[in-house]
Amino acid sequence: MPANVELLGIARTIALRAGDLARLRRAEGVEIAASKSSLSDIVTRADQEVEHIIRGAIAAARPNDGFYGEESGAETGSSGLTWVVDPIDGTVNYFYGIPSYAVSIAVVEGDPDPQTWRALAGVVVNPAAGEVFAAAAGGGAALNGQTLHVNHDTELELALVGTGFGYDATRRERQGRVVTELIGRVRDIRRIGAASLDLCGVAAGRLDAYYERGLNPWDHAAGALIAAEAGATVGGLRDARASSDLVVAAEPGLFSRLNPLLQEFHRDDW
Ligand code: LIP
């Protein structure tokens, strides 16, 4: 089994190359290739092209590892490791030219299931901002080589909380009602539009907390490790691990104050 820092090096090299391509394609103009779960859930030709080069580079570097990507699906490997990839997280931002999108690459031990995997290394590159967030399990988290630490001792009423909304209109309405319940109890809400950058925002102290329901594994695989390595508590509903039911990341004290509220607001299955 390679060391986590070796895996991180592979992830970083590939993510930087993928980020350069994403930025180039954005400058050339972005075309929608298809829509997925709804008309607003788009995939661009750049998403597909970027994932293609990521998948090829990982196969060349780690031919026996598994792959699980947003656009090209899953392939089981024989090594016990799986690369979990969102080629362009924040696709709608990318399509509109909003400079908050990211290449997210993580490598996990075990099945690509957030309920059971052990994340070993993760990289989130925001090409528009020239920011590289990275973490190896047990090795801390960094932004462009500078060590990251979450905020601490944040009271709920002074917490800046990130969240996001799904592509299904009915779910978005429910998520909007959760924001209505929460916004008067915290400092303010931010909707950045890319879960990986939200989670890296918690790691960097740009957000005190982040939560979202309905995320796919590739949305949070790398960012959750980066947040955890920067000192955040990362979890899901009640004592569950982060999953599509709910992803919550916050500095530990705030997590214990925020999580009961989020459990109450997400008590129903919707
Ligand atoms: C996005 C997430 C974001 C969520 C969006 C979308 P995508 O992922 O990163 O947090 O609010 O609805 O799911 O689709 O851009 O890869």
PDB file of N, CA and C and ligand atoms in Angstrom, residues 36 41-42 70 86 88-92 163-167 191 193-196 198 210 212 214-216 218-219, ligand 1:
ATOM      1  N   LYS A  36     -29.076  15.890 -16.698  1.00  0.00           N
ATOM      2  CA  LYS A  36     -29.128  14.594 -16.020  1.00  0.00           C
ATOM      3  C   LYS A  36     -30.431  14.440 -15.244  1.00  0.00           C
ATOM      4  N   ASP A  41     -29.837  20.273 -14.063  1.00  0.00           N
ATOM      5  CA  ASP A  41     -28.676  19.446 -13.682  1.00  0.00           C
ATOM      6  C   ASP A  41     -27.848  19.160 -14.932  1.00  0.00           C
ATOM      7  N   ILE A  42     -26.963  20.087 -15.284  1.00  0.00           N
ATOM      8  CA  ILE A  42     -26.276  20.012 -16.580  1.00  0.00           C
ATOM      9  C   ILE A  42     -24.911  19.337 -16.474  1.00  0.00           C
ATOM     10  N   GLU A  70     -18.040  11.189 -11.444  1.00  0.00           N
ATOM     11  CA  GLU A  70     -19.407  11.699 -11.646  1.00  0.00           C
ATOM     12  C   GLU A  70     -19.915  11.440 -13.053  1.00  0.00           C
ATOM     13  N   ASP A  86     -14.770  14.253  -8.915  1.00  0.00           N
ATOM     14  CA  ASP A  86     -15.711  15.182  -9.536  1.00  0.00           C
ATOM     15  C   ASP A  86     -14.871  16.082 -10.424  1.00  0.00           C
ATOM     16  N   ILE A  88     -15.486  18.598 -12.476  1.00  0.00           N
ATOM     17  CA  ILE A  88     -15.776  20.024 -12.270  1.00  0.00           C
ATOM     18  C   ILE A  88     -16.929  20.115 -11.280  1.00  0.00           C
ATOM     19  N   ASP A  89     -16.583  20.364 -10.017  1.00  0.00           N
ATOM     20  CA  ASP A  89     -17.610  20.546  -8.987  1.00  0.00           C
ATOM     21  C   ASP A  89     -17.996  22.027  -9.013  1.00  0.00           C
ATOM     22  N   GLY A  90     -19.297  22.275  -9.025  1.00  0.00           N
ATOM     23  CA  GLY A  90     -19.759  23.654  -9.223  1.00  0.00           C
ATOM     24  C   GLY A  90     -20.031  23.880 -10.703  1.00  0.00           C
ATOM     25  N   THR A  91     -20.646  22.883 -11.316  1.00  0.00           N
ATOM     26  CA  THR A  91     -20.852  22.901 -12.769  1.00  0.00           C
ATOM     27  C   THR A  91     -21.662  24.109 -13.223  1.00  0.00           C
ATOM     28  N   VAL A  92     -22.687  24.467 -12.451  1.00  0.00           N
ATOM     29  CA  VAL A  92     -23.511  25.617 -12.850  1.00  0.00           C
ATOM     30  C   VAL A  92     -22.688  26.894 -12.767  1.00  0.00           C
ATOM     31  N   THR A 163     -24.158  26.386   2.763  1.00  0.00           N
ATOM     32  CA  THR A 163     -25.048  25.286   2.408  1.00  0.00           C
ATOM     33  C   THR A 163     -25.242  25.268   0.899  1.00  0.00           C
ATOM     34  N   GLY A 164     -26.057  24.344   0.429  1.00  0.00           N
ATOM     35  CA  GLY A 164     -26.335  24.245  -1.005  1.00  0.00           C
ATOM     36  C   GLY A 164     -27.688  23.611  -1.237  1.00  0.00           C
ATOM     37  N   PHE A 165     -28.112  23.623  -2.488  1.00  0.00           N
ATOM     38  CA  PHE A 165     -29.443  23.164  -2.836  1.00  0.00           C
ATOM     39  C   PHE A 165     -29.371  22.200  -4.018  1.00  0.00           C
ATOM     40  N   GLY A 166     -30.302  21.269  -4.043  1.00  0.00           N
ATOM     41  CA  GLY A 166     -30.295  20.245  -5.079  1.00  0.00           C
ATOM     42  C   GLY A 166     -30.877  20.715  -6.399  1.00  0.00           C
ATOM     43  N   TYR A 167     -30.844  19.808  -7.368  1.00  0.00           N
ATOM     44  CA  TYR A 167     -31.354  20.129  -8.699  1.00  0.00           C
ATOM     45  C   TYR A 167     -32.857  19.887  -8.825  1.00  0.00           C
ATOM     46  N   ARG A 191     -24.039  30.549   0.036  1.00  0.00           N
ATOM     47  CA  ARG A 191     -24.299  29.490  -0.937  1.00  0.00           C
ATOM     48  C   ARG A 191     -23.279  29.647  -2.045  1.00  0.00           C
ATOM     49  N   GLY A 193     -21.919  27.169  -4.078  1.00  0.00           N
ATOM     50  CA  GLY A 193     -22.285  26.442  -5.289  1.00  0.00           C
ATOM     51  C   GLY A 193     -21.391  25.282  -5.631  1.00  0.00           C
ATOM     52  N   ALA A 194     -20.434  24.963  -4.768  1.00  0.00           N
ATOM     53  CA  ALA A 194     -19.578  23.795  -4.965  1.00  0.00           C
ATOM     54  C   ALA A 194     -19.228  23.226  -3.597  1.00  0.00           C
ATOM     55  N   ALA A 195     -19.725  22.023  -3.348  1.00  0.00           N
ATOM     56  CA  ALA A 195     -19.554  21.426  -2.005  1.00  0.00           C
ATOM     57  C   ALA A 195     -18.086  21.310  -1.628  1.00  0.00           C
ATOM     58  N   SER A 196     -17.260  20.945  -2.626  1.00  0.00           N
ATOM     59  CA  SER A 196     -15.825  20.785  -2.322  1.00  0.00           C
ATOM     60  C   SER A 196     -15.226  22.087  -1.827  1.00  0.00           C
ATOM     61  N   ASP A 198     -16.992  24.572  -0.423  1.00  0.00           N
ATOM     62  CA  ASP A 198     -17.603  24.842   0.886  1.00  0.00           C
ATOM     63  C   ASP A 198     -16.806  24.146   1.989  1.00  0.00           C
ATOM     64  N   TYR A 210     -20.620  24.078   7.443  1.00  0.00           N
ATOM     65  CA  TYR A 210     -21.271  23.811   6.155  1.00  0.00           C
ATOM     66  C   TYR A 210     -22.165  22.609   6.350  1.00  0.00           C
ATOM     67  N   GLU A 212     -25.204  20.179   3.936  1.00  0.00           N
ATOM     68  CA  GLU A 212     -26.018  20.009   2.729  1.00  0.00           C
ATOM     69  C   GLU A 212     -26.581  18.597   2.678  1.00  0.00           C
ATOM     70  N   GLY A 214     -28.191  15.656   0.120  1.00  0.00           N
ATOM     71  CA  GLY A 214     -28.334  15.239  -1.276  1.00  0.00           C
ATOM     72  C   GLY A 214     -27.048  15.193  -2.073  1.00  0.00           C
ATOM     73  N   LEU A 215     -25.912  15.308  -1.391  1.00  0.00           N
ATOM     74  CA  LEU A 215     -24.634  15.298  -2.111  1.00  0.00           C
ATOM     75  C   LEU A 215     -24.281  13.897  -2.591  1.00  0.00           C
ATOM     76  N   ASN A 216     -23.579  13.856  -3.703  1.00  0.00           N
ATOM     77  CA  ASN A 216     -23.024  12.598  -4.201  1.00  0.00           C
ATOM     78  C   ASN A 216     -21.658  12.373  -3.585  1.00  0.00           C
ATOM     79  N   TRP A 218     -18.778  11.943  -4.813  1.00  0.00           N
ATOM     80  CA  TRP A 218     -17.673  12.706  -5.418  1.00  0.00           C
ATOM     81  C   TRP A 218     -17.697  14.176  -5.029  1.00  0.00           C
ATOM     82  N   ASP A 219     -18.845  14.678  -4.601  1.00  0.00           N
ATOM     83  CA  ASP A 219     -18.937  16.087  -4.190  1.00  0.00           C
ATOM     84  C   ASP A 219     -18.126  16.348  -2.931  1.00  0.00           C
TER      85      ASP A 219
HETATM   86  C1  LIP B   1     -22.921  20.689  -6.876  1.00  0.00           C
HETATM   87  C2  LIP B   1     -22.521  20.643  -5.424  1.00  0.00           C
HETATM   88  C3  LIP B   1     -23.225  21.743  -4.643  1.00  0.00           C
HETATM   89  C4  LIP B   1     -24.718  21.572  -4.748  1.00  0.00           C
HETATM   90  C5  LIP B   1     -25.102  21.669  -6.214  1.00  0.00           C
HETATM   91  C6  LIP B   1     -24.393  20.598  -7.049  1.00  0.00           C
HETATM   92  P1  LIP B   1     -22.060  19.635  -9.140  1.00  0.00           P
HETATM   93  O1  LIP B   1     -22.279  19.634  -7.538  1.00  0.00           O
HETATM   94  O2  LIP B   1     -21.124  20.793  -5.326  1.00  0.00           O
HETATM   95  O3  LIP B   1     -22.856  21.733  -3.294  1.00  0.00           O
HETATM   96  O4  LIP B   1     -25.374  22.547  -3.990  1.00  0.00           O
HETATM   97  O5  LIP B   1     -26.486  21.522  -6.341  1.00  0.00           O
HETATM   98  O6  LIP B   1     -24.830  19.332  -6.640  1.00  0.00           O
HETATM   99  O7  LIP B   1     -23.380  19.182  -9.720  1.00  0.00           O
HETATM  100  O8  LIP B   1     -21.725  21.006  -9.563  1.00  0.00           O
HETATM  101  O9  LIP B   1     -20.949  18.644  -9.378  1.00  0.00           O
END
